[in-house]
């Protein structure tokens, strides 16, 4: 019986490998049983890619290749033009980790508003709350959360913010109509209005030429004194030098970045010495639940494509 060959260059959840193995012969591009791509190029029919790239050279060297399944959101790691030209399907799993990213955004929001890092450090130095008036936090209830980009993740986040915390949520998304934004539970606003009225601002747009440095010096100046900003979308949407200046001027209250222009953010970066800045290493979408869901969804894309 012919089982199509699938090459997996980076570890994924073992249950997804088990699922794939029922219908496919699975070989790995890592670990003890490492098989380099070139060794299977003539036979490979599917690639399941988590990190790293699939190049045009690899695609043209694999005459039987039918599908490249991306583990996660985005297909920027795959030469989609070369794949399309070769008749190879490229898939991704955009819905599998949105809950994880929305929950991570809530974690960062609470940590900023309750000054979690500064409080932890103060406690280590034996200081009680009464000696640290600057550790007094802010409630989420009744405060305004401004969402820039109102797609899948932002919509899930809005629901938690409204139903769970009693926040007011406004959204700026030029591709959606005001009616669509209202139907998904938020108040439609212009970017200027969002910047000027939000207590917390969270970014949920893709990185495009139009969104590169969307938030720079002018935008920070428009924000409310003491407002906080969170980026779990993509590095490059915030102008990080302008952010640092706004924090140094004590205009902005704090920032939390799961994504930065350079990842990981280099050692010694001035952000690290601030207790009102939280940096996480692009882990917003990574939970046990989402890693299983993403891997199973990517495996299912492969099975469907190879069943023909
Ligand atoms: P999505 O495609 O569902 O939503 C993006 C929204 O942005 C769309 O509604 C679109 O209309 C809007 N948009 C496009 N251009 C805009 C602009 N110039 N101004 C305002 N809005 C604009 O995407 P999603 O699944 O919600 O993901 C959002 C972001 O999160 C993406 O950047 C994605 O790469 C990122 N992400 C990060 C992680 C992580 O681990 N931190 C995980 C998954 C996704």
XYZ file of C-alpha atoms and ligand atoms in Angstrom:
352
model
C 0.000 0.000 0.000
C 1.336 3.437 -0.977
C 1.544 5.933 1.839
C 2.426 9.494 0.793
C 5.627 10.836 2.318
C 5.443 13.871 4.636
C 8.530 15.768 5.827
C 8.426 17.644 9.165
C 11.507 19.849 9.735
C 10.720 21.026 13.307
C 9.093 19.243 16.294
C 5.290 19.458 16.589
C 2.811 17.908 19.038
C 3.203 14.112 19.079
C -0.547 13.480 18.781
C -0.503 15.250 15.412
C 2.360 13.027 14.242
C 0.353 10.005 15.368
C -2.656 11.220 13.404
C -0.531 11.772 10.289
C 1.138 8.371 10.598
C -2.190 6.578 10.017
C -2.288 7.851 6.442
C 1.256 8.959 5.673
C 4.882 7.928 6.008
C 6.377 10.637 8.242
C 10.063 11.611 8.183
C 11.711 14.272 10.338
C 14.212 16.983 9.506
C 15.462 17.125 13.117
C 16.683 14.905 15.952
C 18.350 11.498 15.876
C 16.410 10.232 12.853
C 17.130 13.417 10.847
C 16.461 13.096 7.115
C 17.634 16.115 5.090
C 15.126 17.528 2.592
C 17.369 16.687 -0.380
C 17.268 12.985 0.545
C 13.460 12.859 0.186
C 12.854 15.624 -2.398
C 12.040 13.146 -5.193
C 9.347 11.400 -3.093
C 7.973 14.034 -0.697
C 4.259 14.909 -1.132
C 3.668 17.056 1.943
C 5.665 19.417 4.184
C 4.433 20.487 7.642
C 6.407 23.598 8.583
C 6.481 25.281 12.004
C 9.585 27.502 11.894
C 12.167 28.022 9.181
C 11.465 28.532 5.503
C 10.356 26.591 2.431
C 12.286 28.003 -0.533
C 11.545 28.085 -4.263
C 14.588 25.832 -4.789
C 13.112 23.174 -2.493
C 9.714 23.425 -4.164
C 11.047 22.947 -7.726
C 13.243 20.037 -6.577
C 10.174 18.123 -5.330
C 8.089 16.984 -8.349
C 5.489 15.100 -6.261
C 4.942 17.853 -3.669
C 1.219 18.678 -3.293
C 0.908 20.603 -0.023
C 2.858 22.823 2.359
C 0.940 23.170 5.642
C 2.003 26.026 7.936
C 1.744 25.324 11.683
C 0.224 28.655 12.825
C -0.813 31.979 11.323
C 0.710 33.553 8.230
C 2.475 32.025 5.247
C 5.361 34.541 5.047
C 7.881 31.701 5.636
C 6.823 29.956 2.407
C 7.625 31.093 -1.143
C 3.935 31.152 -2.070
C 4.568 32.348 -5.650
C 6.844 29.374 -6.349
C 4.338 27.025 -4.714
C 1.450 28.415 -6.753
C 3.446 28.133 -9.968
C 4.162 24.476 -9.139
C 0.519 23.744 -8.276
C 1.358 23.209 -4.590
C -1.330 24.139 -2.052
C -0.221 26.312 0.912
C -2.392 26.252 4.052
C -2.242 27.797 7.539
C -4.262 27.526 10.753
C -5.440 31.083 11.560
C -8.158 30.124 14.054
C -6.187 27.687 16.190
C -4.353 30.072 18.539
C -6.551 33.154 18.710
C -7.864 32.370 22.224
C -4.280 31.990 23.492
C -3.262 35.378 22.054
C -6.395 37.081 23.435
C -5.744 35.632 26.915
C -2.067 36.643 26.808
C -3.167 40.189 25.972
C -5.400 40.164 29.084
C -2.448 38.913 31.173
C -0.320 41.825 29.912
C -3.150 44.337 30.395
C -3.705 43.334 34.041
C 0.051 43.239 34.686
C 0.451 46.810 33.379
C -2.577 48.260 35.183
C -1.643 46.600 38.509
C 2.096 47.420 38.133
C 2.934 43.764 38.633
C 6.655 43.949 37.775
C 7.318 47.018 39.959
C 5.319 45.448 42.803
C 7.256 42.190 42.573
C 10.594 44.058 42.664
C 9.460 46.254 45.590
C 8.428 43.189 47.537
C 11.846 41.627 46.984
C 13.353 44.740 48.584
C 11.073 44.330 51.599
C 8.908 47.377 50.881
C 5.229 47.336 51.837
C 2.453 49.020 49.843
C 2.141 51.918 52.319
C 5.709 52.967 51.532
C 5.136 52.727 47.783
C 2.229 54.974 46.733
C 3.386 54.625 43.118
C 2.323 50.958 43.269
C -1.358 51.911 43.505
C -3.000 50.279 40.483
C -5.988 50.927 38.269
C -9.140 48.820 37.750
C -10.132 47.599 34.324
C -13.848 47.952 35.078
C -15.282 51.047 33.415
C -12.002 51.908 31.666
C -11.708 52.161 27.881
C -9.823 49.597 25.802
C -8.989 50.762 22.267
C -8.368 48.033 19.684
C -6.445 48.872 16.500
C -7.435 46.182 13.988
C -10.643 44.307 14.807
C -10.166 40.837 13.283
C -10.225 37.394 14.884
C -7.999 38.007 17.929
C -9.337 41.478 18.723
C -12.941 40.224 18.542
C -12.208 37.421 21.043
C -10.402 39.936 23.284
C -13.311 42.411 23.146
C -15.706 39.733 24.373
C -13.497 38.940 27.403
C -12.955 42.645 28.157
C -16.664 43.501 28.019
C -18.235 40.372 29.548
C -15.460 39.557 31.996
C -14.223 42.965 33.144
C -16.960 45.477 32.301
C -14.628 47.509 30.086
C -15.753 49.883 27.340
C -14.253 48.769 24.031
C -13.707 50.944 20.968
C -12.169 49.750 17.711
C -10.475 51.250 14.648
C -10.454 49.064 11.527
C -10.759 50.860 8.163
C -11.564 47.629 6.333
C -14.706 46.938 8.404
C -17.896 49.014 8.283
C -19.120 50.768 11.451
C -22.058 48.362 11.435
C -19.769 45.301 11.392
C -17.741 46.710 14.311
C -20.923 47.365 16.323
C -22.232 43.860 15.601
C -19.019 42.430 17.055
C -19.562 44.406 20.265
C -17.302 47.482 19.989
C -17.806 51.183 19.303
C -16.340 52.259 15.925
C -13.975 55.250 16.213
C -11.327 57.029 14.155
C -7.676 56.347 14.953
C -7.301 59.875 16.398
C -10.325 59.426 18.665
C -9.135 55.993 19.795
C -5.695 57.344 20.694
C -7.123 60.330 22.571
C -9.765 58.466 24.605
C -8.347 55.012 25.482
C -6.863 54.036 28.855
C -5.281 50.974 27.235
C -4.516 50.434 23.552
C -3.913 47.013 22.002
C -2.642 46.315 18.472
C -4.153 43.539 16.310
C -3.259 44.453 12.717
C -1.015 42.571 10.300
C 2.400 44.094 9.509
C 1.966 45.779 6.106
C 3.629 48.790 4.480
C 0.604 50.822 5.704
C 0.902 49.582 9.304
C 4.705 49.890 9.638
C 5.344 52.451 12.434
C 1.592 53.088 12.560
C 2.195 54.122 16.184
C 4.971 56.741 16.366
C 5.798 60.017 18.111
C 2.596 61.837 17.043
C 0.405 58.926 18.095
C 2.079 58.609 21.507
C 1.657 62.367 22.021
C -2.068 62.044 21.263
C -2.553 59.280 23.872
C -3.849 60.083 27.348
C -1.272 60.755 30.038
C -0.681 57.428 31.818
C -2.272 55.264 29.109
C -0.707 51.862 28.390
C -0.024 50.141 25.065
C 0.173 46.415 24.238
C 1.517 44.827 21.050
C 0.878 41.113 20.489
C 0.581 41.561 16.697
C 3.897 42.088 14.922
C 7.128 43.968 15.662
C 7.544 47.055 13.473
C 3.993 48.357 13.988
C 5.274 50.456 16.913
C 8.188 52.884 16.446
C 10.207 51.613 19.436
C 12.420 54.709 19.720
C 9.344 56.931 19.911
C 7.878 54.569 22.523
C 11.011 54.838 24.655
C 10.930 58.655 24.450
C 7.276 58.741 25.505
C 8.039 56.480 28.489
C 11.095 58.560 29.446
C 8.921 61.708 29.341
C 6.501 59.965 31.783
C 3.707 60.536 29.279
C 2.883 56.886 28.649
C 2.092 54.756 31.710
C 3.604 51.525 30.415
C 4.006 49.130 27.519
C 3.875 45.369 26.984
C 5.410 43.855 23.857
C 5.136 40.200 22.863
C 6.669 41.128 19.499
C 9.543 43.529 18.749
C 11.365 44.802 15.670
C 14.278 42.480 16.497
C 13.373 39.188 18.166
C 14.514 38.394 20.733
C 15.044 41.974 21.915
C 18.840 42.325 22.383
C 20.397 42.131 25.883
C 20.954 45.520 27.505
C 18.061 47.190 25.661
C 16.763 50.195 27.660
C 13.275 48.588 27.811
C 14.669 45.917 30.152
C 15.634 48.436 32.855
C 12.060 49.778 33.175
C 9.554 48.196 35.553
C 6.651 49.596 33.475
C 7.720 47.695 30.342
C 7.027 43.979 29.951
C 8.653 42.023 27.124
C 7.615 38.445 26.328
C 9.399 36.448 23.590
C 6.582 36.014 21.027
C 4.745 33.478 23.178
C 1.222 34.924 22.821
C -0.003 32.029 20.700
C 1.820 29.313 22.621
C -0.139 27.270 25.128
C -0.414 23.509 25.488
C -3.965 23.754 24.177
C -3.152 25.846 21.117
C -0.003 23.857 20.213
C -2.106 20.697 20.089
C -4.923 22.428 18.160
C -2.544 24.048 15.659
C -0.652 20.783 15.026
C -3.835 18.737 14.589
C -5.295 21.367 12.236
C -2.106 21.451 10.131
C -2.063 17.614 10.025
C -5.697 17.621 8.909
C -4.837 20.052 6.068
C -2.195 17.563 4.894
C -4.479 14.516 5.150
C -7.244 16.251 3.186
C -4.894 17.427 0.442
C -3.216 14.029 0.049
C -6.472 12.043 0.068
C -7.087 13.927 -3.171
P -7.055 39.118 11.298
O -6.614 39.059 9.884
O -8.225 38.295 11.727
O -7.362 40.642 11.701
C -6.551 41.715 11.304
C -7.453 42.934 11.203
O -6.647 44.090 10.923
C -8.487 42.828 10.073
O -9.800 42.996 10.594
C -8.116 43.978 9.126
O -9.269 44.582 8.563
C -7.405 44.935 10.064
N -6.518 45.880 9.401
C -5.771 45.707 8.274
N -5.081 46.836 8.004
C -5.395 47.734 8.964
C -4.998 49.077 9.230
N -4.143 49.724 8.418
N -5.502 49.697 10.328
C -6.361 49.049 11.151
N -6.794 47.789 10.935
C -6.309 47.136 9.860
O -5.761 38.778 12.175
P -5.690 38.079 13.622
O -5.723 36.607 13.453
O -6.652 38.739 14.550
O -4.182 38.480 14.012
C -3.854 39.825 14.349
C -2.349 39.974 14.508
O -1.855 39.096 15.520
C -1.537 39.650 13.258
O -0.498 40.607 13.140
C -0.932 38.307 13.569
O 0.264 38.105 12.859
C -0.685 38.456 15.047
N -0.501 37.172 15.786
C 0.429 37.134 16.794
C 0.618 35.965 17.537
C 1.604 35.917 18.680
O 2.101 34.845 19.003
N 1.890 37.019 19.330
C -0.142 34.815 17.226
C -1.097 34.894 16.218
C -1.264 36.082 15.497
